mmCIF file of C-alpha atoms in Angstrom:
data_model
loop_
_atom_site.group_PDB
_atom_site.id
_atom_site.type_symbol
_atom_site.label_atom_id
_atom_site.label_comp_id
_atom_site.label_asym_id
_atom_site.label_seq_id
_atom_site.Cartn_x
_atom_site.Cartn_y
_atom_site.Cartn_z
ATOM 1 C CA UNK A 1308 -17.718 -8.005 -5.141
ATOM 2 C CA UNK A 1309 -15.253 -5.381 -6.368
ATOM 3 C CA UNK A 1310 -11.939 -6.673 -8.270
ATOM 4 C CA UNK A 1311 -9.406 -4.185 -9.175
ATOM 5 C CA UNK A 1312 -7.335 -5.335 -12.487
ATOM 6 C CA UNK A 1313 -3.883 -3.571 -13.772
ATOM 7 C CA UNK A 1314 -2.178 -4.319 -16.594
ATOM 8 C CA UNK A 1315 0.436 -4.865 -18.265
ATOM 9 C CA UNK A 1316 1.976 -7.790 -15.377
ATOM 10 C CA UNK A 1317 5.206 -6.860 -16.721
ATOM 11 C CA UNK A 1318 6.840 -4.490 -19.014
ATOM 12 C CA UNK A 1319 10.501 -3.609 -19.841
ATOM 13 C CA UNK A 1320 11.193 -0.475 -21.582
ATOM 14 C CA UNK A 1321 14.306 1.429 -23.060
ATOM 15 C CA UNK A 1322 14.955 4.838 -21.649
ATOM 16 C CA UNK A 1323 13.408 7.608 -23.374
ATOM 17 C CA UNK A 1324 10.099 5.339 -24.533
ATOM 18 C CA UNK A 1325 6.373 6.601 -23.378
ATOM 19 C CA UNK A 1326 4.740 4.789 -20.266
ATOM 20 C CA UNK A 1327 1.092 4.208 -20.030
ATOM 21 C CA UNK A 1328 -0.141 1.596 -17.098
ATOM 22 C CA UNK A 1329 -4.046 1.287 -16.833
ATOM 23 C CA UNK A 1330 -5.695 0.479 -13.579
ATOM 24 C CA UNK A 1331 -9.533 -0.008 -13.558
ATOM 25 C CA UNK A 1332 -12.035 -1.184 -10.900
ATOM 26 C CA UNK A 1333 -15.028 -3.188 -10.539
ATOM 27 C CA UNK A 1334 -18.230 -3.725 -8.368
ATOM 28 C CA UNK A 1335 -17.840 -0.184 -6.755
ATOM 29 C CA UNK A 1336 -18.258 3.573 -7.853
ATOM 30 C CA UNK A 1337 -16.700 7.086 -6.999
ATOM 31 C CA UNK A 1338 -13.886 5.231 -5.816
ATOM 32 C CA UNK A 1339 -10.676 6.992 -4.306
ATOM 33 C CA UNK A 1340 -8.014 5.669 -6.293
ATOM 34 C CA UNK A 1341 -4.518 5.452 -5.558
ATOM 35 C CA UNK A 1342 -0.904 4.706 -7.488
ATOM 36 C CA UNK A 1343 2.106 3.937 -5.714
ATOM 37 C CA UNK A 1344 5.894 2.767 -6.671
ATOM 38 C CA UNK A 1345 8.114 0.008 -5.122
ATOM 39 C CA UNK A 1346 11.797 0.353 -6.016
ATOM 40 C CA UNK A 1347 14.022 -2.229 -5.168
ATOM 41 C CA UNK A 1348 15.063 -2.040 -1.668
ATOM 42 C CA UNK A 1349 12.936 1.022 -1.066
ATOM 43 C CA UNK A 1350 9.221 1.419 0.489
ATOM 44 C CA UNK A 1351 6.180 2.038 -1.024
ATOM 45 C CA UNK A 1352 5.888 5.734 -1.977
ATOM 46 C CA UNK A 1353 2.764 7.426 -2.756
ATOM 47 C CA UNK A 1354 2.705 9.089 -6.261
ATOM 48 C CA UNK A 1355 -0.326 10.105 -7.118
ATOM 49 C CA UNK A 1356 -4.135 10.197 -5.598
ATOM 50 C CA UNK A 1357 -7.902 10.512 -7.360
ATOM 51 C CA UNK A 1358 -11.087 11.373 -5.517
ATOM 52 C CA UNK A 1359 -13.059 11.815 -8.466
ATOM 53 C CA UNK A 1360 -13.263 12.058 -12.344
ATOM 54 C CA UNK A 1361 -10.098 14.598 -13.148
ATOM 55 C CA UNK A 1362 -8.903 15.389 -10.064
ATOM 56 C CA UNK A 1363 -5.371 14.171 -9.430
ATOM 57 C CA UNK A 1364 -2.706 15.121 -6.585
ATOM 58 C CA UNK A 1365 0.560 14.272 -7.317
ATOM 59 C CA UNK A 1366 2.556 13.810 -3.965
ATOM 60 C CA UNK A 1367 6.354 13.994 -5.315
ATOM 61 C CA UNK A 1368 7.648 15.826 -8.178
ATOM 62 C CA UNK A 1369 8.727 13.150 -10.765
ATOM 63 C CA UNK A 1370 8.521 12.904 -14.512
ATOM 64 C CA UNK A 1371 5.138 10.385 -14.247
ATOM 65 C CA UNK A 1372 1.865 12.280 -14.684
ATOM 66 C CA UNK A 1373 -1.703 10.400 -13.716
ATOM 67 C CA UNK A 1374 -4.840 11.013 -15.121
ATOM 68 C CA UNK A 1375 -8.519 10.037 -14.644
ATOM 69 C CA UNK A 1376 -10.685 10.022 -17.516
ATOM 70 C CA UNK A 1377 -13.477 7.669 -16.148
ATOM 71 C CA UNK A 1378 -14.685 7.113 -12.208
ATOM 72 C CA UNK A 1379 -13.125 3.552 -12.301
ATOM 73 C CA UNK A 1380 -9.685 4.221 -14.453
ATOM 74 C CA UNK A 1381 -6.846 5.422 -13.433
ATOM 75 C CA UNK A 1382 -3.784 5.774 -15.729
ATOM 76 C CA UNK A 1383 -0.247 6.589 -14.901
ATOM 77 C CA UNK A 1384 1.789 8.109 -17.750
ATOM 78 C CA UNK A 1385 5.256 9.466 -18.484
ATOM 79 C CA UNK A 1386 6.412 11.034 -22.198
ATOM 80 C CA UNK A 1387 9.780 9.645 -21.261
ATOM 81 C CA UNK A 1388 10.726 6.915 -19.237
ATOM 82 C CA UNK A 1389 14.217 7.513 -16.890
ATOM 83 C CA UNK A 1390 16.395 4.670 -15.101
ATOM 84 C CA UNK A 1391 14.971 5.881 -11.804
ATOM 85 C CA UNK A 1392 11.388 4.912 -12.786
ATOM 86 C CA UNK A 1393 12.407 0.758 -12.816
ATOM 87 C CA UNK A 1394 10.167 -0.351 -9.923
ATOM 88 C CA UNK A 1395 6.357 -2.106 -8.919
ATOM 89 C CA UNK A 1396 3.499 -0.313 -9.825
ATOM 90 C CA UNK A 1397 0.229 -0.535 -7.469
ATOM 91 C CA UNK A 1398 -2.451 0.629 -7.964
ATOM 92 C CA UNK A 1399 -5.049 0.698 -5.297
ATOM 93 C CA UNK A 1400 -8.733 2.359 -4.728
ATOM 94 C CA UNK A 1401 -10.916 2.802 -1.166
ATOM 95 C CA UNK A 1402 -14.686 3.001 -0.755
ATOM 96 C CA UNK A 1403 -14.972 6.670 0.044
ATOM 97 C CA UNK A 1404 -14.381 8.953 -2.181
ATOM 98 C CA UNK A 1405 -14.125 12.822 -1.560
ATOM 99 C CA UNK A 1406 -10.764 13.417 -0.134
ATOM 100 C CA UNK A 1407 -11.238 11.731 3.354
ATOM 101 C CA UNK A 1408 -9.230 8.072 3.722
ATOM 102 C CA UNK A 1409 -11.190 6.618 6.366
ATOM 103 C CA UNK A 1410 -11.501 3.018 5.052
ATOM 104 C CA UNK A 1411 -9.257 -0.087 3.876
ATOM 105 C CA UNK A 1412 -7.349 0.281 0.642
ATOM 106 C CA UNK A 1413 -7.375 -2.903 -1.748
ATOM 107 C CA UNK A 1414 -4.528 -2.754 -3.754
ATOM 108 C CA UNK A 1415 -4.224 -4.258 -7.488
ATOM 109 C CA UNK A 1416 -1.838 -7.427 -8.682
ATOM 110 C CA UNK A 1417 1.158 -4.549 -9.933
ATOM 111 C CA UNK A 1418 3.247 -4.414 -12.833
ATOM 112 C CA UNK A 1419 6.750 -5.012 -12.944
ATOM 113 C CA UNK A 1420 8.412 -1.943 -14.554
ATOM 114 C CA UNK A 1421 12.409 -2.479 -16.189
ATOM 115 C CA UNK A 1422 13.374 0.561 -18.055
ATOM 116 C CA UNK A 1423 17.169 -0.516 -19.627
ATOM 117 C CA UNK B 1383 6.581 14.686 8.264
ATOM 118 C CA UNK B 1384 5.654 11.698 9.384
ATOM 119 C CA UNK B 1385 7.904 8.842 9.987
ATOM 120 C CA UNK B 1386 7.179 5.311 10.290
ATOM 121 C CA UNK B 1387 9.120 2.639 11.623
ATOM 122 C CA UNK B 1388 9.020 -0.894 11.623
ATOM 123 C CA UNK B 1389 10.965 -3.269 13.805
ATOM 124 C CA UNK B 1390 12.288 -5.985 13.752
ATOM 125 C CA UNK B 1391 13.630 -5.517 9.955
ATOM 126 C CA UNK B 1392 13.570 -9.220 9.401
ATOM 127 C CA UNK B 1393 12.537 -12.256 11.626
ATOM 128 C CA UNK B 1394 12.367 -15.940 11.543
ATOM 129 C CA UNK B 1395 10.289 -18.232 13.777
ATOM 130 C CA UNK B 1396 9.549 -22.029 14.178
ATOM 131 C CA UNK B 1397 6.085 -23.039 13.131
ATOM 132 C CA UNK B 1398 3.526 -22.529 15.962
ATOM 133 C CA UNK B 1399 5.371 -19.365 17.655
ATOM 134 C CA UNK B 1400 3.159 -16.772 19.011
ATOM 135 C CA UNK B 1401 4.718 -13.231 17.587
ATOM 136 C CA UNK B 1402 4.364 -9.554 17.491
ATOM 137 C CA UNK B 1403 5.635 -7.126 14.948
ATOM 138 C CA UNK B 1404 6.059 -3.141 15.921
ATOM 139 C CA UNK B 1405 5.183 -0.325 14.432
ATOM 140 C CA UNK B 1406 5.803 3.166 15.305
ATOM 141 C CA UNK B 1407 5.185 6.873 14.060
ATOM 142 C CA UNK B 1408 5.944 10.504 14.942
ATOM 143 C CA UNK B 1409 3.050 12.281 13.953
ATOM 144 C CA UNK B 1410 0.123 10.745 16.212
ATOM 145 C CA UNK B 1411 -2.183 13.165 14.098
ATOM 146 C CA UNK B 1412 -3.754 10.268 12.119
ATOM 147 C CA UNK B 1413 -7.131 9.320 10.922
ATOM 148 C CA UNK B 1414 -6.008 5.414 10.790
ATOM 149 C CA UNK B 1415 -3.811 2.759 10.556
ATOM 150 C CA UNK B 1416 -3.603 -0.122 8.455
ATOM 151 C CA UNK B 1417 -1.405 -3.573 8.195
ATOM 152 C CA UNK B 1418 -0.695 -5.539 4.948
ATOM 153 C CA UNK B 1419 1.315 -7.970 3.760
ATOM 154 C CA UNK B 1420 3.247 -8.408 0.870
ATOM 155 C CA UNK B 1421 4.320 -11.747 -1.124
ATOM 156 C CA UNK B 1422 7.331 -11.377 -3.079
ATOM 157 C CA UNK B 1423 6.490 -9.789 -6.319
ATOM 158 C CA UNK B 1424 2.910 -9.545 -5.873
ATOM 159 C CA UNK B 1425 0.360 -6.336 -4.906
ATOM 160 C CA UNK B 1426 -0.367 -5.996 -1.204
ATOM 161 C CA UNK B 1427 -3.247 -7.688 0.874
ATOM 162 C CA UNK B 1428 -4.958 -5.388 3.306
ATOM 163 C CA UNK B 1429 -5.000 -7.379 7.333
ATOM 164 C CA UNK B 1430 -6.407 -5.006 9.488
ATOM 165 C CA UNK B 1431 -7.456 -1.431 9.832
ATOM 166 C CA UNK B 1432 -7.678 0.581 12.639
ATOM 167 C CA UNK B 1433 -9.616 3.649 13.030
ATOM 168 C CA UNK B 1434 -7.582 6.211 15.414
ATOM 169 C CA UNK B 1435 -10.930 6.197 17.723
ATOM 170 C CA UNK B 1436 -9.994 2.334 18.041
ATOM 171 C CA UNK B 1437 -7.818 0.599 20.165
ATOM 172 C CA UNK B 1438 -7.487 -2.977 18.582
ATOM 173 C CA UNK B 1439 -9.018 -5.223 16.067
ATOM 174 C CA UNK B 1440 -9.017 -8.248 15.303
ATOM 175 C CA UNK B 1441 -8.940 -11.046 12.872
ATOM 176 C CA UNK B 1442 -8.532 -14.369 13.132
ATOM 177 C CA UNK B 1443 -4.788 -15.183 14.121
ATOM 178 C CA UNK B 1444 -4.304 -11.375 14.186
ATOM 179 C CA UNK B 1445 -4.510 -8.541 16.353
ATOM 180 C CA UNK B 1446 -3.368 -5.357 15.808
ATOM 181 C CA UNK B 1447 -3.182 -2.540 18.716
ATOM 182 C CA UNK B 1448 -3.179 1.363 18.224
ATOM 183 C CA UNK B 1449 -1.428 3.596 21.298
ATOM 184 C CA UNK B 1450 -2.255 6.914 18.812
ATOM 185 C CA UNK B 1451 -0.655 8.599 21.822
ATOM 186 C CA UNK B 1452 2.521 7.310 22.312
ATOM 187 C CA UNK B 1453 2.700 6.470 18.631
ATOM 188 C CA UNK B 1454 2.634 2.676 18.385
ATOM 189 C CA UNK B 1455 1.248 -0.265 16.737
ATOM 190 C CA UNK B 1456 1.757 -3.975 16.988
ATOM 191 C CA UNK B 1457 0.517 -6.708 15.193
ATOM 192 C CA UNK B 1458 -0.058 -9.890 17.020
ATOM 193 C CA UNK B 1459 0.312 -12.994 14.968
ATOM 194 C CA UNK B 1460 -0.394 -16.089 16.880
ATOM 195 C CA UNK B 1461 0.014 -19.929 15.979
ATOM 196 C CA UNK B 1462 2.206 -18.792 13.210
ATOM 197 C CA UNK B 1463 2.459 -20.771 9.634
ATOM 198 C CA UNK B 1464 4.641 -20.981 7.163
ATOM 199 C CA UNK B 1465 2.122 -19.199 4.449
ATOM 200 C CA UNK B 1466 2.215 -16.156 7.407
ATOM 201 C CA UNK B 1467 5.992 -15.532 5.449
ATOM 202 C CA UNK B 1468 5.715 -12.700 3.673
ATOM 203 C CA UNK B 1469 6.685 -8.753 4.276
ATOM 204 C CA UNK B 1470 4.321 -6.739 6.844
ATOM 205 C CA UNK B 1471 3.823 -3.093 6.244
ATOM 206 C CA UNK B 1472 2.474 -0.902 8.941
ATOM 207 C CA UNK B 1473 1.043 2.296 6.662
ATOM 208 C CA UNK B 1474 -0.588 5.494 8.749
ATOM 209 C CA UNK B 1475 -3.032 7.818 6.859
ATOM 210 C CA UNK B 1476 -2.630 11.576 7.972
ATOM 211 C CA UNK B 1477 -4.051 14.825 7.269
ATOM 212 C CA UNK B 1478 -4.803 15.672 3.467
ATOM 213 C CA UNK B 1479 -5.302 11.941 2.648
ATOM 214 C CA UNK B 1480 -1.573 11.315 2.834
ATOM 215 C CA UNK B 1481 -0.272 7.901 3.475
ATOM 216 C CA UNK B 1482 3.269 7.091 5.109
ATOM 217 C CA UNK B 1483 4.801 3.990 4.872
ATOM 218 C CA UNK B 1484 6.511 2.023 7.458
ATOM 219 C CA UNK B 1485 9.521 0.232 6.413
ATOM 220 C CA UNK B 1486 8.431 -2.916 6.843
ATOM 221 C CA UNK B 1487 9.493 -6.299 8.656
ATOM 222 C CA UNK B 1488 10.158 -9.056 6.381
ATOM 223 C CA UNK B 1489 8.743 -12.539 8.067
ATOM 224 C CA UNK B 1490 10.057 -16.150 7.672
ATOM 225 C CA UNK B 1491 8.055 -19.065 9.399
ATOM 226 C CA UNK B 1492 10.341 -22.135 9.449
ATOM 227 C CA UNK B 1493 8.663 -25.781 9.714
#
């Protein structure tokens, strides 16, 4: 069966400070994979998308970056962490890769982002 | 762009009450549509998905519709439980992979 894991659960950060959240899956390969953001009182927003190994579309301008450095990992980053970027991480991958969405996405656990 | 709309907002029913959540969008160019729900402070968990050849699916005490024309969803839930309480998202996928969100109807199921 595939599992998807993130971590860290939670993380609280002082403005300024690097970001790096890891998101890997299991029990499937060439995965699309997917990170979103939750702010409080806001939808989900779609931030960045991977249908294969270094290939990354970021869907709003924003001082995060993504990267892909294995099929199954996906990484978001940022070199310095604003007050805006407080919110719940997902990460999330579907079955078919190669830039069609044409099946469920399973989303990971999150993490809790606090940037004071 | 696509918009997506969810109504009601927020709703709370008695245990057992049959119920149906909407969903509708403004771009019926989609390849699918999906419902999820959402526990407070945890990741989403995928319900149904529709493909926009389909008209419904089903699963257990669900059922979800697609009108792709006329731009609207529903999701049926029947019997409802109190562990139904959580926030349903309506999400459509569109051309160039991108995903809209709807804004969601926040669920309450009273005993």
């Amino acid at each position: 069966s595939q599992t998807i894991h993130q971590w860290p659960a939670t993380l609280v950060q002082p403005v300024g400070s690097p970001l790096s959240l890891e998101c890997t899956v299991e029990g499937t390969s060439n995965p699309n994979l997917y990170w979103y953001r939750q702010a409080a009182g806001r939808g989900l927003q779609l931030l960045f998308y991977s249908v294969g190994i270094g290939q990354i579309s970021s869907e709003v301008p924003q001082n995060l970056s993504a990267s892909r450095p294995q099929d199954r990992q996906f990484i978001l980053s940022s070199k310095k962490l604003l007050l805006s970027d407080s919110g719940f991480y997902l990460c999330a991958w579907s079955r078919l890769a190669g830039g069609s969405i044409t099946d469920t996405q399973y989303f990971g656990p999150g993490t809790r982002l606090t940037v004071l | 762009k696509q918009e997506v709309t969810q109504i009601p907002a927020a709703l709370s029913v008695p245990e057992g009450e049959n119920l149906v959540l909407n969903c509708s969008f403004t771009d019926s160019a989609i390849y699918n549509l999906q419902w999820f729900r959402q526990d407070p402070g945890k990741g989403l968990t995928s319900l149904l998905l529709i493909q926009s050849s389909q008209r419904e699916q089903t699963s257990g005490r669900l059922n979800a519709s697609l009108d792709k024309s006329s731009g609207r969803s529903t999701l049926y839930i029947a019997a409802s439980q109190p562990g139904d309480s959580a926030t349903y998202l309506c999400v459509v996928t569109g051309g160039g992979n991108k995903l809209t969100f709807g804004t969601g109807t926040q669920l309450k199921v009273e005993l």
